Coordinates of N, CA and C in Angstrom, one line a residue:
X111 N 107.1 114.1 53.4 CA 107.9 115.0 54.3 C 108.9 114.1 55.1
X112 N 108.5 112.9 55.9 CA 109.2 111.9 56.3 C 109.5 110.5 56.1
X113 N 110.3 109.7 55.9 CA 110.1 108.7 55.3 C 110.2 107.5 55.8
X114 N 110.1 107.7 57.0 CA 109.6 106.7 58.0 C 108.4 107.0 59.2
X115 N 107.3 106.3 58.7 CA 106.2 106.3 59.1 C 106.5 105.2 60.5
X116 N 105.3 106.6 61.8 CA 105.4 105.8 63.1 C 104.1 106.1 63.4
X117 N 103.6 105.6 64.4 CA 102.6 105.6 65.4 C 102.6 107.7 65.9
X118 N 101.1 107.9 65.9 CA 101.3 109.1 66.4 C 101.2 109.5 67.5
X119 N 102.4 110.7 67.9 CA 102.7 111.2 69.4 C 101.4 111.6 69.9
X120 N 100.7 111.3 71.1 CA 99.5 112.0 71.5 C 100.5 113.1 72.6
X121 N 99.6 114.6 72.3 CA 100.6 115.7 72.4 C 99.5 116.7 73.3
X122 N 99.8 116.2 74.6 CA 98.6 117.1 75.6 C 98.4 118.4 75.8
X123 N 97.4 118.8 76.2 CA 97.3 120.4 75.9 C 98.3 121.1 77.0
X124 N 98.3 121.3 78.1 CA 99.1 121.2 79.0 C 100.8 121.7 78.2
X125 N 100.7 120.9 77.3 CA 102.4 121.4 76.7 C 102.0 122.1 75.3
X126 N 101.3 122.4 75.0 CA 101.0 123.7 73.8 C 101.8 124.6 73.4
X127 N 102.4 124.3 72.4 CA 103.6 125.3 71.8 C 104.7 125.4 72.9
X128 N 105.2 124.1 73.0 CA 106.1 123.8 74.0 C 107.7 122.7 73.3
X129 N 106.7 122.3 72.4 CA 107.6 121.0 71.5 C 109.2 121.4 71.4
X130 N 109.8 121.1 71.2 CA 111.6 121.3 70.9 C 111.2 120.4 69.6
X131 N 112.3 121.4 68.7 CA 112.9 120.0 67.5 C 114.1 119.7 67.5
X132 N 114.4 119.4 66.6 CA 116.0 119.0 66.6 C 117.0 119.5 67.0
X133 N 118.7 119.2 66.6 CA 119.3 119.6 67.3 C 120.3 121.0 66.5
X134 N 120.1 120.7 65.6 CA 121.0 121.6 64.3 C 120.4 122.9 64.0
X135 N 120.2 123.9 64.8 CA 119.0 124.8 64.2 C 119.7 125.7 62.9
X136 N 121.1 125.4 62.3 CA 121.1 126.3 61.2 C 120.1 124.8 60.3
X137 N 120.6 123.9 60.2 CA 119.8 123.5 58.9 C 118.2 123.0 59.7
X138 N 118.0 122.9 60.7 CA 116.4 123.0 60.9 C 115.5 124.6 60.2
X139 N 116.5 125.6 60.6 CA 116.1 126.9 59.8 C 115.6 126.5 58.5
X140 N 116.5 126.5 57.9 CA 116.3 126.2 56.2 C 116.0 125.2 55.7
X141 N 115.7 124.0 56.4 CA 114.7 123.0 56.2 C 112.9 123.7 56.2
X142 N 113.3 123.9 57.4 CA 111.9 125.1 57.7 C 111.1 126.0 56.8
X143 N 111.7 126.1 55.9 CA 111.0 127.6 55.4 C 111.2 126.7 54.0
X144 N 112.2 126.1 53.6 CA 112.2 125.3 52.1 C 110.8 124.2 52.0
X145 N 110.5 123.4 53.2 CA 109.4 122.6 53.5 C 108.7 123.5 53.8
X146 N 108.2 124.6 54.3 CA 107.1 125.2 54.1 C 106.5 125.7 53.0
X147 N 107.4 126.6 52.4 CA 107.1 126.9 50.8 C 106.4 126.0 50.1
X148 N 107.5 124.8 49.9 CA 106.8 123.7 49.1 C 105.9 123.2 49.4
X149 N 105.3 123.2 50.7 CA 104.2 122.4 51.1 C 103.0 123.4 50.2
X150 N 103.6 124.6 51.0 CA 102.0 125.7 50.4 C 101.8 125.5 49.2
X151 N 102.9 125.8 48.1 CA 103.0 125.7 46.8 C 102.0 124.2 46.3
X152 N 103.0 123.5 46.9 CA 102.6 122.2 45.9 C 100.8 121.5 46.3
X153 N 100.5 122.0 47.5 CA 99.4 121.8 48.1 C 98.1 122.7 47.2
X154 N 98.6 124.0 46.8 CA 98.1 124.8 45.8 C 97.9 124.8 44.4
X155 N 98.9 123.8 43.9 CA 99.1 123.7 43.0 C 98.6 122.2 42.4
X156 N 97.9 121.2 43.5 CA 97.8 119.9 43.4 C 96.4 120.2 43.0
X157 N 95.9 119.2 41.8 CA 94.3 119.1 41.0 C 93.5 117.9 42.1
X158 N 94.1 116.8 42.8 CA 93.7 116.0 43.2 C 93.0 116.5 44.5
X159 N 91.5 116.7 44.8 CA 91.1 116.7 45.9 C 92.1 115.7 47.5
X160 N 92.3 114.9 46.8 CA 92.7 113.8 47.7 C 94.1 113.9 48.8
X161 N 94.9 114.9 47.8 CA 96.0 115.4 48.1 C 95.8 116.0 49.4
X162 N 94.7 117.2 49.0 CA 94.3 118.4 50.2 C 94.1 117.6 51.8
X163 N 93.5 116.1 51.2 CA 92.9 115.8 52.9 C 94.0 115.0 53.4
X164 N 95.2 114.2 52.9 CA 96.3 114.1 53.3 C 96.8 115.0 53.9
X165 N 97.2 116.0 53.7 CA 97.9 117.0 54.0 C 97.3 117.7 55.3
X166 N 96.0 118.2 55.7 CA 95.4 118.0 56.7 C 95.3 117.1 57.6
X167 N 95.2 115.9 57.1 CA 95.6 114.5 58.2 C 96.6 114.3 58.4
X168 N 97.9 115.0 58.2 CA 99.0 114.2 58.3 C 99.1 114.0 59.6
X169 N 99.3 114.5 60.7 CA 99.9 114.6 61.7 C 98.8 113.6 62.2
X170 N 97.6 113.3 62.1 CA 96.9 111.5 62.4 C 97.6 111.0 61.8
X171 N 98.1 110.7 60.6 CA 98.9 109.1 60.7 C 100.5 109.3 61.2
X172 N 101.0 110.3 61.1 CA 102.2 110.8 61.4 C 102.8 110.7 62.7
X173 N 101.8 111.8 63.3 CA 102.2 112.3 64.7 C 102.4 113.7 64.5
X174 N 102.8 114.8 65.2 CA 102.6 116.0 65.6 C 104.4 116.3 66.0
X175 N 104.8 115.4 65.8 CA 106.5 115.4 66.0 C 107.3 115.0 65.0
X176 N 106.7 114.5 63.6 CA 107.0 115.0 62.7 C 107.6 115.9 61.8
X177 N 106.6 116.9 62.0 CA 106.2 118.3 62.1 C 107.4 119.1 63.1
X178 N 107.2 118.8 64.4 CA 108.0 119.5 64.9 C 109.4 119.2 64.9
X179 N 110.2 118.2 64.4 CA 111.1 118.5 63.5 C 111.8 119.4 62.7
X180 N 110.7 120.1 62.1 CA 111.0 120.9 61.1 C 110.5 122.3 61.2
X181 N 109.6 122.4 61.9 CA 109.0 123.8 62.2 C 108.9 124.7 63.7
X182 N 109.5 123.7 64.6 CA 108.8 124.4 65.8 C 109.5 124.8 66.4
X183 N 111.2 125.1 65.7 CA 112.2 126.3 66.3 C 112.0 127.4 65.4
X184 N 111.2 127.6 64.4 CA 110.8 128.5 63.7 C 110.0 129.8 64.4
X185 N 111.0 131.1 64.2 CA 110.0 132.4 64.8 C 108.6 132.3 64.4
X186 N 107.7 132.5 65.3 CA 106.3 132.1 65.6 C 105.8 133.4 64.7
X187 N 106.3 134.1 64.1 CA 106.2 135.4 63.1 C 107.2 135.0 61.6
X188 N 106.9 133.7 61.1 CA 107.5 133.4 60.1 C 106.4 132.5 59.4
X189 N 106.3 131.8 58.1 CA 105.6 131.3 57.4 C 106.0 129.6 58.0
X190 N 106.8 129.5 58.3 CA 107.0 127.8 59.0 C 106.2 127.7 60.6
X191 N 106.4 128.6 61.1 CA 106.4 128.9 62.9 C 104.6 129.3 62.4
X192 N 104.4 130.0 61.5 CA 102.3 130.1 61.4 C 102.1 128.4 60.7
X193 N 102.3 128.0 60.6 CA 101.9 126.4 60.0 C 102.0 125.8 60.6
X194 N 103.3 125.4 62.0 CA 103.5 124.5 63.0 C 102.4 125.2 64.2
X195 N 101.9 126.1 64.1 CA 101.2 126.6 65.3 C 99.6 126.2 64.9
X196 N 99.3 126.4 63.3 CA 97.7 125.9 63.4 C 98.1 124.1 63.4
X197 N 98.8 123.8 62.8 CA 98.9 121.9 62.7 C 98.8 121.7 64.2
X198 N 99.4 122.4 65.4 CA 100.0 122.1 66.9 C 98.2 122.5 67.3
X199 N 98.1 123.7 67.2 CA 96.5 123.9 67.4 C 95.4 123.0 67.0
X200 N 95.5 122.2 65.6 CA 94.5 121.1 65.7 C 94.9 119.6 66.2
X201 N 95.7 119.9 66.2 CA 96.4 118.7 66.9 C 95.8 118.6 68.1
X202 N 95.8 119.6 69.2 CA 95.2 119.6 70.2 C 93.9 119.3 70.4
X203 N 93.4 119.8 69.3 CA 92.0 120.1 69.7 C 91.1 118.5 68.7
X204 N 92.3 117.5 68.2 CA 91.5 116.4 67.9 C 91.8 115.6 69.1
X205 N 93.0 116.0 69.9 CA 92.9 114.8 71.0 C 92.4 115.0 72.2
X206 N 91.6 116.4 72.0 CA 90.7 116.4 73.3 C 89.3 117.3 72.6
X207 N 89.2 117.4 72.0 CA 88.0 118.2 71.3 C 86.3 118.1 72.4
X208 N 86.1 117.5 73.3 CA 85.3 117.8 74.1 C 86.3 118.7 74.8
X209 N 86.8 119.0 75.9 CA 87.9 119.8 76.4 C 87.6 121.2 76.0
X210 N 88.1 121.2 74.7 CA 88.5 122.3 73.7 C 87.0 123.0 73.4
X211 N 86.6 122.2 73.3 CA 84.8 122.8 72.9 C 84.8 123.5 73.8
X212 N 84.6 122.7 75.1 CA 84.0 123.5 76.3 C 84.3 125.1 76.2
X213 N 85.9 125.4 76.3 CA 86.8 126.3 76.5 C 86.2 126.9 75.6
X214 N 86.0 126.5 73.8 CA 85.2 127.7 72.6 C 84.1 128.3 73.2
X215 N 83.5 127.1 73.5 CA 81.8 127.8 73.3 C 81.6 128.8 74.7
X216 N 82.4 128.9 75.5 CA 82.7 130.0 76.7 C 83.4 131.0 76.5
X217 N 84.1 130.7 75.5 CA 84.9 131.9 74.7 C 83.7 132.9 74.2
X218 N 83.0 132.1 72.9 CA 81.9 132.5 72.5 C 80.8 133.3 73.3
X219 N 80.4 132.7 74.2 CA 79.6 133.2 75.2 C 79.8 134.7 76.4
X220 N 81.7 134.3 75.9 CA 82.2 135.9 76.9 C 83.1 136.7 76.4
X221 N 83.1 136.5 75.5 CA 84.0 137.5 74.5 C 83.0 138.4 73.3
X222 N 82.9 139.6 73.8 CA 81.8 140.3 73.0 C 83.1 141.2 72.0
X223 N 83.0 140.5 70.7 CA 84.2 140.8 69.8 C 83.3 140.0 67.9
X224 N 83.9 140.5 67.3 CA 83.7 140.4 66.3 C 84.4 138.7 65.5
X225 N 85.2 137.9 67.0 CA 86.1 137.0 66.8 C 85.6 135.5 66.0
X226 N 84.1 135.2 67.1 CA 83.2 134.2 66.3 C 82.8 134.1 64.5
X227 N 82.3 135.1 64.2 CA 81.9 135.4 63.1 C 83.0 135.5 61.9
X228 N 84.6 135.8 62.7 CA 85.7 135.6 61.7 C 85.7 134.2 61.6
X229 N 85.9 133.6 62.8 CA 86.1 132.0 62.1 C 85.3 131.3 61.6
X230 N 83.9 131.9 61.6 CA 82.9 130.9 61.0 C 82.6 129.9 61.7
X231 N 82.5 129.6 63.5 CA 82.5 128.7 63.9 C 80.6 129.0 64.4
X232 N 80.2 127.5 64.2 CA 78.5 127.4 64.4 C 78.6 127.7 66.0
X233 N 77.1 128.0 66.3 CA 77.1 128.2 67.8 C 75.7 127.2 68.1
X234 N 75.8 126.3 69.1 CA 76.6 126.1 69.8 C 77.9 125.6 69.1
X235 N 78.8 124.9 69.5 CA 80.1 124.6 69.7 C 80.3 123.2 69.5
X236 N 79.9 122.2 69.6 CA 80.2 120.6 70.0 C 81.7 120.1 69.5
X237 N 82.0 119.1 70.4 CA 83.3 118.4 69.9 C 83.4 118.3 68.1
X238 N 82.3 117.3 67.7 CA 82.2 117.3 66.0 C 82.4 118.7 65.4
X239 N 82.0 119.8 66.0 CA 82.0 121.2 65.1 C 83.3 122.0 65.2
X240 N 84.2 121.3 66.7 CA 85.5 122.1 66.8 C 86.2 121.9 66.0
X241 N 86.3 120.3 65.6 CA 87.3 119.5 65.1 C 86.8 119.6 63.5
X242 N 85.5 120.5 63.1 CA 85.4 120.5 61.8 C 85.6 121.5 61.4
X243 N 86.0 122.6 62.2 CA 86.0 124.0 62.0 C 87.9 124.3 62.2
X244 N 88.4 123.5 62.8 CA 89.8 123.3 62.6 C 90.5 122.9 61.4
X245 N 89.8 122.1 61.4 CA 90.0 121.1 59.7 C 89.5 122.2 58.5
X246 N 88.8 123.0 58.5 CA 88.5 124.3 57.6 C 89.3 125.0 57.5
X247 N 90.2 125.7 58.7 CA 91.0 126.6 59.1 C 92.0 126.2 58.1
X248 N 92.4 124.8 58.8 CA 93.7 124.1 58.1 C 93.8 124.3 56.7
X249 N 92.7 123.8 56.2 CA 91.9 123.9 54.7 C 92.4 125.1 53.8
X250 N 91.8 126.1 54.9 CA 92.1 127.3 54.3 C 93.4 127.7 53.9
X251 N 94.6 127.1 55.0 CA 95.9 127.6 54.5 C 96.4 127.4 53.0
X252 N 95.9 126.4 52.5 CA 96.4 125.8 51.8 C 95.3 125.9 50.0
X253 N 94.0 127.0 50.4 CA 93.0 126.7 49.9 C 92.6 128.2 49.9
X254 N 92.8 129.3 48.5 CA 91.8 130.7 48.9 C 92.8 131.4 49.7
X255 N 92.7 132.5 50.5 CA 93.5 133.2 51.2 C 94.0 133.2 51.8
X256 N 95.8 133.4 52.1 CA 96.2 132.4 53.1 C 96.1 133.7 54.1
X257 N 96.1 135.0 54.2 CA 95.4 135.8 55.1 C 94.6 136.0 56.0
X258 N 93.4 135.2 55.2 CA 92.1 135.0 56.1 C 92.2 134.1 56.9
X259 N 92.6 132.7 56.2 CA 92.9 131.8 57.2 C 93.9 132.0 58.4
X260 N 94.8 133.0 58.4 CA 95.6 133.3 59.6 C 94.6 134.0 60.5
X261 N 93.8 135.1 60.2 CA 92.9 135.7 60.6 C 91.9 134.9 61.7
X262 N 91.4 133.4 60.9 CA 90.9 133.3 61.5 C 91.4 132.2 62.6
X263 N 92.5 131.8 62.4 CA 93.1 131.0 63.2 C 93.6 131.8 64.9
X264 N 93.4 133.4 63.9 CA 94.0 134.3 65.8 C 92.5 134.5 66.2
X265 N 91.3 134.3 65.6 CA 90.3 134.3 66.3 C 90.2 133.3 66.8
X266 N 90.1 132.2 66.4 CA 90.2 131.0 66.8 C 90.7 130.8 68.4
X267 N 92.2 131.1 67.8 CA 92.7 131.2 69.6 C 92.5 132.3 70.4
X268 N 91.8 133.1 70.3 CA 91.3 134.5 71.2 C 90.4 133.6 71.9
X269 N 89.1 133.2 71.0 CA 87.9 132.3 71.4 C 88.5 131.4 72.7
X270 N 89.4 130.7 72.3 CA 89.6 129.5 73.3 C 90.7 130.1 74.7
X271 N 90.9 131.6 74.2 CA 91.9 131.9 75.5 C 90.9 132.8 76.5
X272 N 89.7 133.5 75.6 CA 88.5 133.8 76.8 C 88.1 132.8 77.5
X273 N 87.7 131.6 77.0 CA 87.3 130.5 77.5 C 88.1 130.4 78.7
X274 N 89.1 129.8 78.5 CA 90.1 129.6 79.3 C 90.1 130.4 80.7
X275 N 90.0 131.6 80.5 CA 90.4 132.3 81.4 C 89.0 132.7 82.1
X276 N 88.1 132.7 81.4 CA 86.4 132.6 82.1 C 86.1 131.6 83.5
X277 N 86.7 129.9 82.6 CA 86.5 129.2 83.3 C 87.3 128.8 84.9
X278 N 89.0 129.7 84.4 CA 90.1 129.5 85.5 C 89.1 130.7 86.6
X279 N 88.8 131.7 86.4 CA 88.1 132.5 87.7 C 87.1 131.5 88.6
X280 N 85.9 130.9 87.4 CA 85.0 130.1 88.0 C 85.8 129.1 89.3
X281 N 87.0 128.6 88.9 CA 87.7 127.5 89.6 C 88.7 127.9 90.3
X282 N 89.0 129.3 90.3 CA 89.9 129.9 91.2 C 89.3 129.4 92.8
X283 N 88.7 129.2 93.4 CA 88.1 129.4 95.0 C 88.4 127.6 94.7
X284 N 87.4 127.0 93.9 CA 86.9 125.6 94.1 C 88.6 124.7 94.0
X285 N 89.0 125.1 92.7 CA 90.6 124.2 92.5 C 91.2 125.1 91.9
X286 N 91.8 125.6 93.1 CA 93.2 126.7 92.7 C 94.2 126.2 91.2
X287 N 94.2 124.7 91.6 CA 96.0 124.3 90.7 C 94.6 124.0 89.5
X288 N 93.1 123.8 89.3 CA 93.0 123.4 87.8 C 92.5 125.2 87.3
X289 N 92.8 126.1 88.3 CA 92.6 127.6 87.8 C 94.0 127.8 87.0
X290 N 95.0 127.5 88.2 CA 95.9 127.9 87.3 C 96.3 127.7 85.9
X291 N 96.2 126.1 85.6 CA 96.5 126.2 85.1 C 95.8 126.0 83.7
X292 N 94.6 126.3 83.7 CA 93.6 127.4 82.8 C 93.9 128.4 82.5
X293 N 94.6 129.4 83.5 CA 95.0 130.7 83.4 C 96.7 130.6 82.5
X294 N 97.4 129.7 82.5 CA 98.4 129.2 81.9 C 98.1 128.9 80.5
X295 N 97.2 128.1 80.3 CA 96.4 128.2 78.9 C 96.4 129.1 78.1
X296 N 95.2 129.9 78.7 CA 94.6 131.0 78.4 C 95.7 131.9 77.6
X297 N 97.2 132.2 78.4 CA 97.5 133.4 78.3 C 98.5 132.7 76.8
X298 N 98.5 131.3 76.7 CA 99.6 130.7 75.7 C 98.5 131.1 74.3
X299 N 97.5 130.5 74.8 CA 96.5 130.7 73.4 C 96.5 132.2 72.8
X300 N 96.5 133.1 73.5 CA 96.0 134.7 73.7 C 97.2 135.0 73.0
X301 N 98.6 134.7 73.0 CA 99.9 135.1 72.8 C 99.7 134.4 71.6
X302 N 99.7 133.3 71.0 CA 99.4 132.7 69.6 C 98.3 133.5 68.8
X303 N 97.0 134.2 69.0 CA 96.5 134.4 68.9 C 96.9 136.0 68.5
X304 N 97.9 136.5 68.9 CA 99.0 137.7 68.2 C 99.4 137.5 67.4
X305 N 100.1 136.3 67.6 CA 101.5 135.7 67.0 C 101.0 135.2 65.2
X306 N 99.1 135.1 65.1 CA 99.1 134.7 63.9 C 98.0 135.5 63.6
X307 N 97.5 137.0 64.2 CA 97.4 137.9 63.4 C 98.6 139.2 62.9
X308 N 99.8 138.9 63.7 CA 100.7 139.5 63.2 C 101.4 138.7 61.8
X309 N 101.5 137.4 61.9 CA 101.5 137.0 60.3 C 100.5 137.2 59.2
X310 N 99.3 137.3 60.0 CA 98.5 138.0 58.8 C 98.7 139.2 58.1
X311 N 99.1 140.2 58.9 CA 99.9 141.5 58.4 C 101.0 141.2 57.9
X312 N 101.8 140.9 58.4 CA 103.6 140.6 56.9 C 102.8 139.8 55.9
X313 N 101.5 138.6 56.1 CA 101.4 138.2 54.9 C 100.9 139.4 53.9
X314 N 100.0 140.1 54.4 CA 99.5 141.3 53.4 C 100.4 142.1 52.9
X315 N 101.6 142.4 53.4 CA 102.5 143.2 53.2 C 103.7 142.5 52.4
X316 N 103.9 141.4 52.5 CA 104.6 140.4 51.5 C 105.7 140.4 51.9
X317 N 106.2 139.9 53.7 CA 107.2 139.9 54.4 C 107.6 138.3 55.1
X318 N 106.2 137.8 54.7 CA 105.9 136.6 55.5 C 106.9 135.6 54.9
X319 N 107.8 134.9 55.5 CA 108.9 134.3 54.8 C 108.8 133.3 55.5

């Protein structure tokens, strides 16, 4: 995708679906969606197991700005803009995946929804199980139906935006500013968590571009 390999951006949760890319957004557009196609395609079409876990790892050896080069002026209701948002989503959640846990397994514990059991996430929750159940998600886009996997990518982020917003009340009295901005979280995850079950729908309907 890029052909100069750097050190990877560590990309804090705090700025979640916040990234800017380039400067040209007609041909960032159509970079966008030409590199997305191909990725799905050729990633579908590859016999080599080996291929699949590159392509999941990229943004470890890469960085996560890579990526957003190419995808992250993309409408968040397009086939480029649902791929920069789960890559941005585990991206997060490998560089803090205790963090992230926390926020699941509280999701889990206060969100009485059918949300858990879509993603197939184990209960309890641990750092090793977020960061393996991300890496599945990812898996999935690329692996079996790419429907489900958006599915469960908006449960995914529902889970971590109850969390979120469980924990900001708990800390509303004790630390206003780390309420807030839990509640800031919360409402980004909750909004993505639309944003990629409404691609689930165009993808069933065969609009997802």
């Amino acid at each position: 995708m890029v052909e100069n390999f750097h050190k990877p951006t560590q990309y804090s949760t705090d700025k979640f679906d916040t990234f800017e890319g380039g400067q040209d957004p007609a041909q960032i557009m159509r970079a966008a969606h030409d590199t997305a196609h191909a990725l799905i395609e050729g990633a579908r079409n590859a016999q080599d197991p080996a291929v699949l876990d590159r392509i999941v790892a990229y943004t470890d050896e890469h960085g996560i700005d890579a990526l957003a080069e190419l995808w992250s002026r993309s409408s968040p209701r397009s086939l480029p803009g649902a791929l920069w948002r789960i890559y941005l989503l585990r991206a997060v959640i490998q560089q803090d995946a205790v963090g992230t846990s926390l926020l699941f397994q509280r999701g889990i514990d206060t969100l009485r929804t059918i949300d858990a059991a879509v993603t197939g996430a184990v209960n309890p929750t641990g750092p090793a199980e977020i960061k393996d159940l991300a890496d599945q998600i990812l898996r999935g886009v690329f692996r079996g139906d790419f429907g489900v996997a958006l599915d469960r990518a908006a449960s995914f982020s529902r889970i971590l935006a109850s969390g979120a917003g469980s924990i900001a009340d708990d800390q509303e009295l004790l630390n206003p500013e780390r309420a807030s901005e839990l509640t800031t979280r919360a409402d980004r995850y909750s909004r993505t968590a639309d944003e990629f079950s409404t691609c689930a729908k165009m993808f069933r309907a065969g609009t997802l571009d």
